[in-house]
Tab-separated table of C-alpha atoms in Angstrom:
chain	number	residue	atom	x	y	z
A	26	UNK	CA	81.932	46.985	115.015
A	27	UNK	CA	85.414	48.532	115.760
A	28	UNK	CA	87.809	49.311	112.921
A	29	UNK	CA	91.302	48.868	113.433
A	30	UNK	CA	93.811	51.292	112.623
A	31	UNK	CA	95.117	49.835	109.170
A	32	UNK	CA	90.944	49.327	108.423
A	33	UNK	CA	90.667	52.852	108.960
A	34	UNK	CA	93.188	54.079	106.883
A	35	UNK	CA	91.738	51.819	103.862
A	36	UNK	CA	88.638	53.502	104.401
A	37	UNK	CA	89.624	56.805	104.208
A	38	UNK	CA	91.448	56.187	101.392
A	39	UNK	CA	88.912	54.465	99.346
A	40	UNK	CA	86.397	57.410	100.755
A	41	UNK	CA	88.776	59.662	98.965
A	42	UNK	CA	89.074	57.736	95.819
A	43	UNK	CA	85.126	57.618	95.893
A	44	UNK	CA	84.733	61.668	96.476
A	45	UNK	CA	87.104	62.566	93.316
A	46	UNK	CA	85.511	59.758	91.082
A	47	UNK	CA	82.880	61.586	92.102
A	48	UNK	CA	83.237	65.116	90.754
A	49	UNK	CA	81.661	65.721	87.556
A	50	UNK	CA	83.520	68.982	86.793
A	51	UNK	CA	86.070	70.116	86.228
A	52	UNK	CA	87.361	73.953	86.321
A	53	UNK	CA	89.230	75.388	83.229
A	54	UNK	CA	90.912	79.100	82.559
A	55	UNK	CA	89.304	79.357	79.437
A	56	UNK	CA	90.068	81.763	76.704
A	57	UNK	CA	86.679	82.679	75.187
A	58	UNK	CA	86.544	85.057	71.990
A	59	UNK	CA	83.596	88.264	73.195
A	60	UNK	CA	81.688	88.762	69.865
A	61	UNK	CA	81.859	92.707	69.223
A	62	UNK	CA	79.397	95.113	71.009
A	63	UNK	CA	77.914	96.440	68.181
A	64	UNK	CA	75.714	94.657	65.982
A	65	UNK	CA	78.420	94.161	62.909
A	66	UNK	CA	76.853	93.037	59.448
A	67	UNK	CA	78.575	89.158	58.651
A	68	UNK	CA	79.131	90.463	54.978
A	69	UNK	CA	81.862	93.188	56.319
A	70	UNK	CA	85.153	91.984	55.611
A	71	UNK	CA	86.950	95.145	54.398
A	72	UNK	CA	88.027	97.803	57.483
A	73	UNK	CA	89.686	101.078	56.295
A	74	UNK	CA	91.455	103.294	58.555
A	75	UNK	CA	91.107	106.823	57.382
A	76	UNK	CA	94.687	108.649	58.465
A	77	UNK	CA	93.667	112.063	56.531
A	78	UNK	CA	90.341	112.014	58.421
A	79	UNK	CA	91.940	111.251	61.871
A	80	UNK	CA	92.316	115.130	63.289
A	81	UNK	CA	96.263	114.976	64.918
A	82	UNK	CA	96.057	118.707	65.911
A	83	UNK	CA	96.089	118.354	69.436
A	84	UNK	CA	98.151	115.355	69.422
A	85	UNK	CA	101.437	116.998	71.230
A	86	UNK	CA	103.014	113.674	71.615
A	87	UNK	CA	102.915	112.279	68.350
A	88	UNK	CA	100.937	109.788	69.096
A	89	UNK	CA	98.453	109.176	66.026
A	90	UNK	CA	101.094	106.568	64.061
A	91	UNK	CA	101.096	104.405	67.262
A	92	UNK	CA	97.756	104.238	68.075
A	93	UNK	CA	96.567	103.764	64.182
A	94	UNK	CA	99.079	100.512	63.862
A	95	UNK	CA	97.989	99.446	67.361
A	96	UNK	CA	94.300	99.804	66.085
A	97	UNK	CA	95.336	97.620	62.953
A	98	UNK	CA	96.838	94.789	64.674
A	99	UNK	CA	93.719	94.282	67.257
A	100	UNK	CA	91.407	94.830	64.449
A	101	UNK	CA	93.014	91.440	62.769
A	102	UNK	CA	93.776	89.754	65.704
A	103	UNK	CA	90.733	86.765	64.570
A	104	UNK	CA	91.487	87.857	61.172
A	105	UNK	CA	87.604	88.603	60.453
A	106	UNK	CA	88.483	91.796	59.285
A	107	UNK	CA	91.208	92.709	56.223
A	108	UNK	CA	92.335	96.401	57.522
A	109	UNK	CA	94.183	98.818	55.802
A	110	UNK	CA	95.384	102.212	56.833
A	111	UNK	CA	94.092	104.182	53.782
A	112	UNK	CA	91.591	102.980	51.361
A	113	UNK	CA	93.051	100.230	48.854
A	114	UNK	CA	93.563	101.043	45.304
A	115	UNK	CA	91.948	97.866	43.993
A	116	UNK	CA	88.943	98.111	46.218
A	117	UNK	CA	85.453	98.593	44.230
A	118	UNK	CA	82.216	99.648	46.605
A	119	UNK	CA	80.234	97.943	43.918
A	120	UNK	CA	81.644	94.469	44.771
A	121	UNK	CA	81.942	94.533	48.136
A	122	UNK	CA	80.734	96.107	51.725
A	123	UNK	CA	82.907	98.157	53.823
A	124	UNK	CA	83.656	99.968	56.770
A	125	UNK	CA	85.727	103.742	57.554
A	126	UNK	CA	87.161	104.349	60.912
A	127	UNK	CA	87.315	108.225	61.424
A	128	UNK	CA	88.182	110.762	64.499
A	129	UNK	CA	91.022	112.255	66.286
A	130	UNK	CA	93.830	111.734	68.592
A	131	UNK	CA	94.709	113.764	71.504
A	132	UNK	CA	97.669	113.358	73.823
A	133	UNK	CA	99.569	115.414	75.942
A	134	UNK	CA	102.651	116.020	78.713
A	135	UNK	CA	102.324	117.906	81.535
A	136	UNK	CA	105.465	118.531	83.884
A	137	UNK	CA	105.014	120.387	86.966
A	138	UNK	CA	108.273	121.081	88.524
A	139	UNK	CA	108.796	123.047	92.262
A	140	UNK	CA	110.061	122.629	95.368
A	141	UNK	CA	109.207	122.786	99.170
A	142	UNK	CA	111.245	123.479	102.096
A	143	UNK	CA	111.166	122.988	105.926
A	144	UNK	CA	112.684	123.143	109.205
A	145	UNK	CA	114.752	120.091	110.661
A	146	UNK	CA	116.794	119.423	114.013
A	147	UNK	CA	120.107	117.862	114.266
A	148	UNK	CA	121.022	114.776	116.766
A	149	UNK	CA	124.561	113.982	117.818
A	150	UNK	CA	124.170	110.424	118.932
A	151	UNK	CA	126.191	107.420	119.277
A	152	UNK	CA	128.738	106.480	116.485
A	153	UNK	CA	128.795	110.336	115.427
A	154	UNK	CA	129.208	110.887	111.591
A	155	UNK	CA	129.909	106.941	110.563
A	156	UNK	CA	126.147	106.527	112.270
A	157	UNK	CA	124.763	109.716	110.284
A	158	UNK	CA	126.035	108.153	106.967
A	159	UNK	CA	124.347	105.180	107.497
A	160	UNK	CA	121.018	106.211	108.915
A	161	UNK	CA	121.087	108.386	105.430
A	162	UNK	CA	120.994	105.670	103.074
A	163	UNK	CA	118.348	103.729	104.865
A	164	UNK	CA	116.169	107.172	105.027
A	165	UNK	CA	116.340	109.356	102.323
A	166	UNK	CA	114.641	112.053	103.807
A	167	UNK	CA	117.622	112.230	106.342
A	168	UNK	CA	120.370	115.148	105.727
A	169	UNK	CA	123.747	115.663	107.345
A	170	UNK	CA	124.710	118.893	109.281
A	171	UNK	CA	128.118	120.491	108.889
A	172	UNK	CA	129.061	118.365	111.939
A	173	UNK	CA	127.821	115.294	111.140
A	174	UNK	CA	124.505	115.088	112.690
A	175	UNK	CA	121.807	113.326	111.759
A	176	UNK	CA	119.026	115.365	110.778
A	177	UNK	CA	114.843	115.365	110.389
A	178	UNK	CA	112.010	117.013	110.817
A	179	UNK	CA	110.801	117.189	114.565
A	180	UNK	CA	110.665	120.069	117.035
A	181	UNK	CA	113.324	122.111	118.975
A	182	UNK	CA	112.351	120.790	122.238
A	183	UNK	CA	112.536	116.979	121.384
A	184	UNK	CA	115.959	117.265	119.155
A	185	UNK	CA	117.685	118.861	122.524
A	186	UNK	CA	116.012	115.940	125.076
A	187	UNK	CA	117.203	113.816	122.477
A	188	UNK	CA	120.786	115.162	122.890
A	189	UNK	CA	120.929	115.084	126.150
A	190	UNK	CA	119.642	111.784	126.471
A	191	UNK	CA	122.348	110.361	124.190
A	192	UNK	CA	125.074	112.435	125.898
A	193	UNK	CA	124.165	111.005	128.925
A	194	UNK	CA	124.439	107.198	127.745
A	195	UNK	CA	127.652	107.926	126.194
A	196	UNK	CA	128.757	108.994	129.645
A	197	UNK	CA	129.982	112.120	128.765
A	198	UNK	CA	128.208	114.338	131.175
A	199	UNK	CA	131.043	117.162	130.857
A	200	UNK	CA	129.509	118.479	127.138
A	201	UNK	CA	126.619	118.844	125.734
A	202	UNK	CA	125.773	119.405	122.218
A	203	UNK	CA	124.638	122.667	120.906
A	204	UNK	CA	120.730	122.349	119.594
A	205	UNK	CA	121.394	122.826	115.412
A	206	UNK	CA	119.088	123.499	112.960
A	207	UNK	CA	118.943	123.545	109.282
A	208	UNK	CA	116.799	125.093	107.121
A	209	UNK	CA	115.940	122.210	103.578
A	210	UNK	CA	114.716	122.252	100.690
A	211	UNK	CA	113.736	119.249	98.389
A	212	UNK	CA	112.629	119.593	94.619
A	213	UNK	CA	110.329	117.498	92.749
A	214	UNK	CA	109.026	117.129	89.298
A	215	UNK	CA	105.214	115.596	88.457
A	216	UNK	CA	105.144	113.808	85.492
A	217	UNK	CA	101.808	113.108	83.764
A	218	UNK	CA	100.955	111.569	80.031
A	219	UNK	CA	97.119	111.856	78.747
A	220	UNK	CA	96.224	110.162	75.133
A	221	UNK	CA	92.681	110.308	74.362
A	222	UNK	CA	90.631	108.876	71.177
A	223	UNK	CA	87.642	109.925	69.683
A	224	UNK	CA	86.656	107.288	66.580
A	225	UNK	CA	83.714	106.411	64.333
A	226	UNK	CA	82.977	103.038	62.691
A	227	UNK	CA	80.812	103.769	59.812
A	228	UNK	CA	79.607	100.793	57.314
A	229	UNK	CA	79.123	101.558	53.560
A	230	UNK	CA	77.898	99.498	50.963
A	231	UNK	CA	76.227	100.499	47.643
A	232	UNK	CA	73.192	101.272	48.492
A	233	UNK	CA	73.404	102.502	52.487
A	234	UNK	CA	75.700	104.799	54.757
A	235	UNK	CA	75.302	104.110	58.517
A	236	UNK	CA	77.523	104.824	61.949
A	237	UNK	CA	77.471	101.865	63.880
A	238	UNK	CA	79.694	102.863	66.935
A	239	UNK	CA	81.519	105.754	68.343
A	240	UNK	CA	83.592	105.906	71.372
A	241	UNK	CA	85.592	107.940	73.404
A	242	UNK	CA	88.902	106.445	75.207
A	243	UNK	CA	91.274	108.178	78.061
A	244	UNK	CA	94.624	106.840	79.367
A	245	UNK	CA	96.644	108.579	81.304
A	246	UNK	CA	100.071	107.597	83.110
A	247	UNK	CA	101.894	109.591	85.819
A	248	UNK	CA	104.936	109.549	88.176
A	249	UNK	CA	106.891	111.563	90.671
A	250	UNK	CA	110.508	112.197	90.380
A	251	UNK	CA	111.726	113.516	94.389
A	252	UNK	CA	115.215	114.448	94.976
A	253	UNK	CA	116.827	114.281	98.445
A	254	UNK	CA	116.753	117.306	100.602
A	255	UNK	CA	119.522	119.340	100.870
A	256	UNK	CA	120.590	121.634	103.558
A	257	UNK	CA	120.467	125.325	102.530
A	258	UNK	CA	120.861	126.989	105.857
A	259	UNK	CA	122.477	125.892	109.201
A	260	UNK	CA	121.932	127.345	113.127
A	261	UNK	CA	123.693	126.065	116.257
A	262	UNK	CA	122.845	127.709	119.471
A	263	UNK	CA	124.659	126.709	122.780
A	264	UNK	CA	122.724	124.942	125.548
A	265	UNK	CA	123.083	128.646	127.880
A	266	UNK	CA	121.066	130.135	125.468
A	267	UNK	CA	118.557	127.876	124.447
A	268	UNK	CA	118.416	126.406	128.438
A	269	UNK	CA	115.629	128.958	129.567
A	270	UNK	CA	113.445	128.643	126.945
A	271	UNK	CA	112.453	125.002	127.981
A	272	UNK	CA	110.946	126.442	131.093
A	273	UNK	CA	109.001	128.682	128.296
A	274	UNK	CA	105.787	126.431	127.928
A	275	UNK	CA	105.399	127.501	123.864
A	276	UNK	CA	106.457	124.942	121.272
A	277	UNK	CA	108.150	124.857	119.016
A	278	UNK	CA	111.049	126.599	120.337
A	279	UNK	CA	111.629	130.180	119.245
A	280	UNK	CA	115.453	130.965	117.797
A	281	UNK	CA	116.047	133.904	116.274
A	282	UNK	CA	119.085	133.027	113.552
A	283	UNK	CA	116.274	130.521	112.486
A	284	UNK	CA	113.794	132.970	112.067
A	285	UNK	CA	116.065	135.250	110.321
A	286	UNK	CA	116.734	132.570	108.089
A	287	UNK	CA	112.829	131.904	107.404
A	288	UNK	CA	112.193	135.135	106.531
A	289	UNK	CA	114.628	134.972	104.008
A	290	UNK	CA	114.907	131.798	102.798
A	291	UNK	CA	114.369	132.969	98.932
A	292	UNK	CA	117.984	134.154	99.148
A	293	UNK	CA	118.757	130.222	100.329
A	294	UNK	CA	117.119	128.354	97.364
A	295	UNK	CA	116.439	130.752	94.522
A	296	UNK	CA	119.725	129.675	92.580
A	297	UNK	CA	119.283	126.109	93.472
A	298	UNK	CA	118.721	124.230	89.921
A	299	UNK	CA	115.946	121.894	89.368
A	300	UNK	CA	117.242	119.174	86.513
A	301	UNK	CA	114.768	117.545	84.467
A	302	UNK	CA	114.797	114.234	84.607
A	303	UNK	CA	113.676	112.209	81.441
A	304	UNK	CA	112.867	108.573	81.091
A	305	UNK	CA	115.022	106.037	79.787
A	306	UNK	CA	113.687	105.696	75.860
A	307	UNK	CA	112.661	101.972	76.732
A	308	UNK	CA	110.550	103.065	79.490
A	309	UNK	CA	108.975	105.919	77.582
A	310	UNK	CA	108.431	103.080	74.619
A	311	UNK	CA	106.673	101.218	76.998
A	312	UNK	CA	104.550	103.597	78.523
A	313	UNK	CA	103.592	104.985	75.018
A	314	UNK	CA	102.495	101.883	73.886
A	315	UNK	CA	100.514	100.670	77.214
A	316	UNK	CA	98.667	104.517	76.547
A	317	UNK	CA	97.845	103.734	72.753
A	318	UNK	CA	96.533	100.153	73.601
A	319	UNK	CA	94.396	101.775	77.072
A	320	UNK	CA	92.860	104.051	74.546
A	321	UNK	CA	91.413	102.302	71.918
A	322	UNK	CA	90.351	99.307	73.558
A	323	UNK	CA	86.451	100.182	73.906
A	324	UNK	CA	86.623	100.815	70.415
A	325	UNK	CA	87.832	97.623	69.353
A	326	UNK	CA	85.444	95.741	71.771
A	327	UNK	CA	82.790	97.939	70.015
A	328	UNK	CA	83.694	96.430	66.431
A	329	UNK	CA	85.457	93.692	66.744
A	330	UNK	CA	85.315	90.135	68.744
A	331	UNK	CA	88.190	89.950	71.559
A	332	UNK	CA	89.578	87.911	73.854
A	333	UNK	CA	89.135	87.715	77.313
A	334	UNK	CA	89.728	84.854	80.138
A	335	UNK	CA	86.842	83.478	82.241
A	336	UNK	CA	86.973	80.291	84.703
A	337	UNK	CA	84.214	77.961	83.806
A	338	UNK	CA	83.330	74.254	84.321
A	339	UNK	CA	82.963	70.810	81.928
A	340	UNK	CA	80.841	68.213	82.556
A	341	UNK	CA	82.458	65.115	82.431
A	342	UNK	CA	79.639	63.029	82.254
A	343	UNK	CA	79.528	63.851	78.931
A	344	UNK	CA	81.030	62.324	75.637
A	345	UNK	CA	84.592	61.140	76.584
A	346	UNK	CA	86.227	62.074	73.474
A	347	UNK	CA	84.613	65.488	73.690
A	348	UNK	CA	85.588	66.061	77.304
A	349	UNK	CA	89.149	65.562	77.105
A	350	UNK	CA	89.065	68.102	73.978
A	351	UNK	CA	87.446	70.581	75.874
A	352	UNK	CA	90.444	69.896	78.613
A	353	UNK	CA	92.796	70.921	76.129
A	354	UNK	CA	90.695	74.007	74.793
A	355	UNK	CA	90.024	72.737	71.322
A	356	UNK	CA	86.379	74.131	71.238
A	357	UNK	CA	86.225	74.081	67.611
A	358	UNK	CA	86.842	69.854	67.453
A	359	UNK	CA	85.100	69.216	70.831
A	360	UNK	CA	81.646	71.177	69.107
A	361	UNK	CA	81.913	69.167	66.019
A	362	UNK	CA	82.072	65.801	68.015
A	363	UNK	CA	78.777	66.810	70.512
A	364	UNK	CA	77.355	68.302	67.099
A	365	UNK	CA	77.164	64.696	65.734
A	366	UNK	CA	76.088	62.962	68.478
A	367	UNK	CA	72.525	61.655	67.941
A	368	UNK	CA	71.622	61.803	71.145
A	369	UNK	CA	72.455	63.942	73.494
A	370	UNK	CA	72.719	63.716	77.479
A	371	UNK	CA	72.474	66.552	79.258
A	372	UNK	CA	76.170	66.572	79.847
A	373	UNK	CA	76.335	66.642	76.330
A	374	UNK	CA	74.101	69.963	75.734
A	375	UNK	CA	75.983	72.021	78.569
A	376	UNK	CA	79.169	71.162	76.970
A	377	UNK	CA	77.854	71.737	73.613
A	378	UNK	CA	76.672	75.126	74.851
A	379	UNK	CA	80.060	75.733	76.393
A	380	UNK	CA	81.719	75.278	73.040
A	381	UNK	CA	79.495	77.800	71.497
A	382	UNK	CA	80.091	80.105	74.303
A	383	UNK	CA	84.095	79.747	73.787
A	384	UNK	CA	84.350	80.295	70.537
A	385	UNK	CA	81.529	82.728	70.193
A	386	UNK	CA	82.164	85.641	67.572
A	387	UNK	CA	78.645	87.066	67.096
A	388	UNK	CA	75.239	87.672	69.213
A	389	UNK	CA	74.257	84.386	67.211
A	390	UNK	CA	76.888	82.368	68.613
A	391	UNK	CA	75.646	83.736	72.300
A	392	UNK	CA	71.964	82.872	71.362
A	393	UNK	CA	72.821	79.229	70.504
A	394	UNK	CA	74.991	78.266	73.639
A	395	UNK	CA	71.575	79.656	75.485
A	396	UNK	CA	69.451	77.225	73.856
A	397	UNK	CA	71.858	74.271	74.457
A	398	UNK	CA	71.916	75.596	78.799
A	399	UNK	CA	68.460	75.832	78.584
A	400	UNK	CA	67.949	72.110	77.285
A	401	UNK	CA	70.592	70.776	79.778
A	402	UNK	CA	68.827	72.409	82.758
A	403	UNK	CA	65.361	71.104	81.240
A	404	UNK	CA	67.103	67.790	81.563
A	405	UNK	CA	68.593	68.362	84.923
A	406	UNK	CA	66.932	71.914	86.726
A	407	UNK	CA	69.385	70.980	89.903
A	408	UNK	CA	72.146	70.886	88.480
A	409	UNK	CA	74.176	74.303	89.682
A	410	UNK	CA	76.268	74.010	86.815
A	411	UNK	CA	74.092	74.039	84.402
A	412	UNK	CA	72.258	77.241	86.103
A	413	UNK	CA	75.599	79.347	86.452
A	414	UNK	CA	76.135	78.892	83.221
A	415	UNK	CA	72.732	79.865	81.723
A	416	UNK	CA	72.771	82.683	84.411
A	417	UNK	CA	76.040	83.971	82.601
A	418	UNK	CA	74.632	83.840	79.345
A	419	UNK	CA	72.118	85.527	79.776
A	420	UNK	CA	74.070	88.081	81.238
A	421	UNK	CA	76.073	88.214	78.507
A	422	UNK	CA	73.338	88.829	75.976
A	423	UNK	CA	71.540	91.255	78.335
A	424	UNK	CA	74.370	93.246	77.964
A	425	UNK	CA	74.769	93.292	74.028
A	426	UNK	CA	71.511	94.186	73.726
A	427	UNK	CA	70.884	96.727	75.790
């Protein structure tokens, strides 16, 4: 039988309706706490940053106050940790466990500063001088000649076809341009910053003494400052002279006032003065603190749980209350809920296991979102999500353990 158009249209809507009824998942950005890397005893509570036995020596930048506070703050980010630079008056090693963070800071500044010259042709086309201005703001690498040419790098031959071209469009057939040269030099200045940390995370309690992580961490940031060339020497020669040497089949085009000036070009730039540019003291701030947070952070993943974003996937066949908690990212409430429940779909387990996962803060935490996959999948072995996410998890533990 033969639809009409308007049946048609209701049943491509209603197929629609149907397919998104349909999905039972739905994707979320979720925030998951990592648990640390290291193996971390549940009874530490107390973390003591050791200034006097963080070595500063070759810290040129003064960087060892930044990085120490930075440490601090990520260290009691999930407040699981009280940290203190320097040990506590009031603190007894009888009562209580702790852990020392020792080491050393490193940083440097390196600032190479030179300069490099070359050869450039001049071109004396249409607009004369007005046109040079403007064709240097839109290329930097563009200079001006004493007579308002435009000038770049290219060869002798191909700046005088070039002038002859554009005298001859101009009409002006009675003069020709003399070929000019100029001899540039452009100065630079490499910037480069380097921070690197070298800290221990030893755990002390009455009876023991034991390193349970080191690690090493580099950052490094680095620009160029380039000023505009600048004309240091200038050489016009007449089209009589320079006319026979295009029947001369060498390139580029020998001229001897520009070779003079080659051979002596130290006398052209040796007085020119390099400045030093320095960044704004925002934009150092900024690049300081991007260095200090670059260097520590396998460290703190090392020690401590930290965040980090992930895309995953609800089930929404699961416990409606529970689902639209997970929605909102309230892992804590959403696990109590599916924690209650006495019984459990399989909906119910992989979302159970996904609360685990999210708000994860030990290997523990890891171990019991794999046992709630694992029972989903039991339930429901082809189900994809179910099987991504017990794939991940196992991932995940693979990679604390090894």
């Amino acid at each position: 039988m033969k639809m009409n158009r308007l049946q048609q249209k209701l049943f491509l809507v209603f197929l629609l309706v149907f397919l998104i009824s349909s999905c039972s998942s739905q994707e979320l950005l979720m925030s998951v706490k990592r648990p640390a890397q290291t193996n971390v005893p549940k009874t530490l509570k107390q973390v003591v940053i050791l200034q006097n036995k963080i070595d500063s020596t070759n810290d040129q930048l003064s960087m060892k106050k930044e990085i120490l506070q930075d440490l601090k703050q990520q260290l009691t980010i999930f407040k699981q940790y009280k940290v203190t630079i320097g040990m506590p008056k009031s603190f007894d090693i009888n009562q209580a466990d702790i852990a020392v963070i020792e080491g050393s800071v490193t940083s440097r500044l390196q600032i190479e500063k030179g300069q490099f010259t070359n050869l450039a042709t001049c071109s004396f086309g249409v607009g004369g001088a007005g046109q040079a201005a403007t064709n240097k703001e839109q290329n930097p690498d563009i200079t001006i000649s004493n007579r308002g040419g435009i000038c770049y790098s290219r060869d002798a031959r191909s700046a005088l076809i070039s002038n002859v071209a554009d005298t001859l469009f101009e009409g002006l057939t009675d003069y020709i341009p003399d070929l000019t040269e100029v001899y540039r030099v452009k100065t630079y200045k490499n910037t480069s910053y380097f921070v690197q940390t070298n800290f221990t995370f030893t755990y002390i309690n009455k009876n023991t003494r034991k390193m349970l992580a080191s690690r090493i961490g580099t950052a490094s940031f680095g620009f160029q400052d380039k000023k505009p060339p600048i004309n240091v020497h200038e050489s016009s020669v007449s089209i009589p002279e320079i006319l026979p040497l295009l029947f001369v089949p060498v390139s580029p085009l020998y001229i001897r006032s520009v070779a003079i000036a080659k051979e002596t070009k130290y006398d052209y730039y040796k007085n020119i003065n390099i400045s030093a540019h320095s960044l704004d003291v925002k934009k150092e701030k900024q690049i300081r603190k991007q260095l200090a947070m670059q260097s520590i952070a396998n460290f703190v993943y090392a020690i401590s749980p930290y965040q980090e974003k992930i895309v995953v996937h609800n089930d929404s066949n699961g416990n409606a209350k529970a689902v639209k908690l997970l929605e909102k990212q309230k892992w804590e409430e959403a696990k109590k809920i599916l924690q209650n429940l006495p019984n459990k779909n399989e909906a119910d387990l992989y979302n159970l296991g996904l609360s685990f996962e999210a708000t994860a803060v030990s290997i523990d935490d890891y171990m019991t979102a794999q046992i709630y996959y694992k029972q989903a999948f039991s339930k429901d072995d082809d189900n994809e999500l179910y099987a991504t996410a017990l794939a991940r998890i196992e991932r995940r533990l693979w990679q604390l353990k090894k």
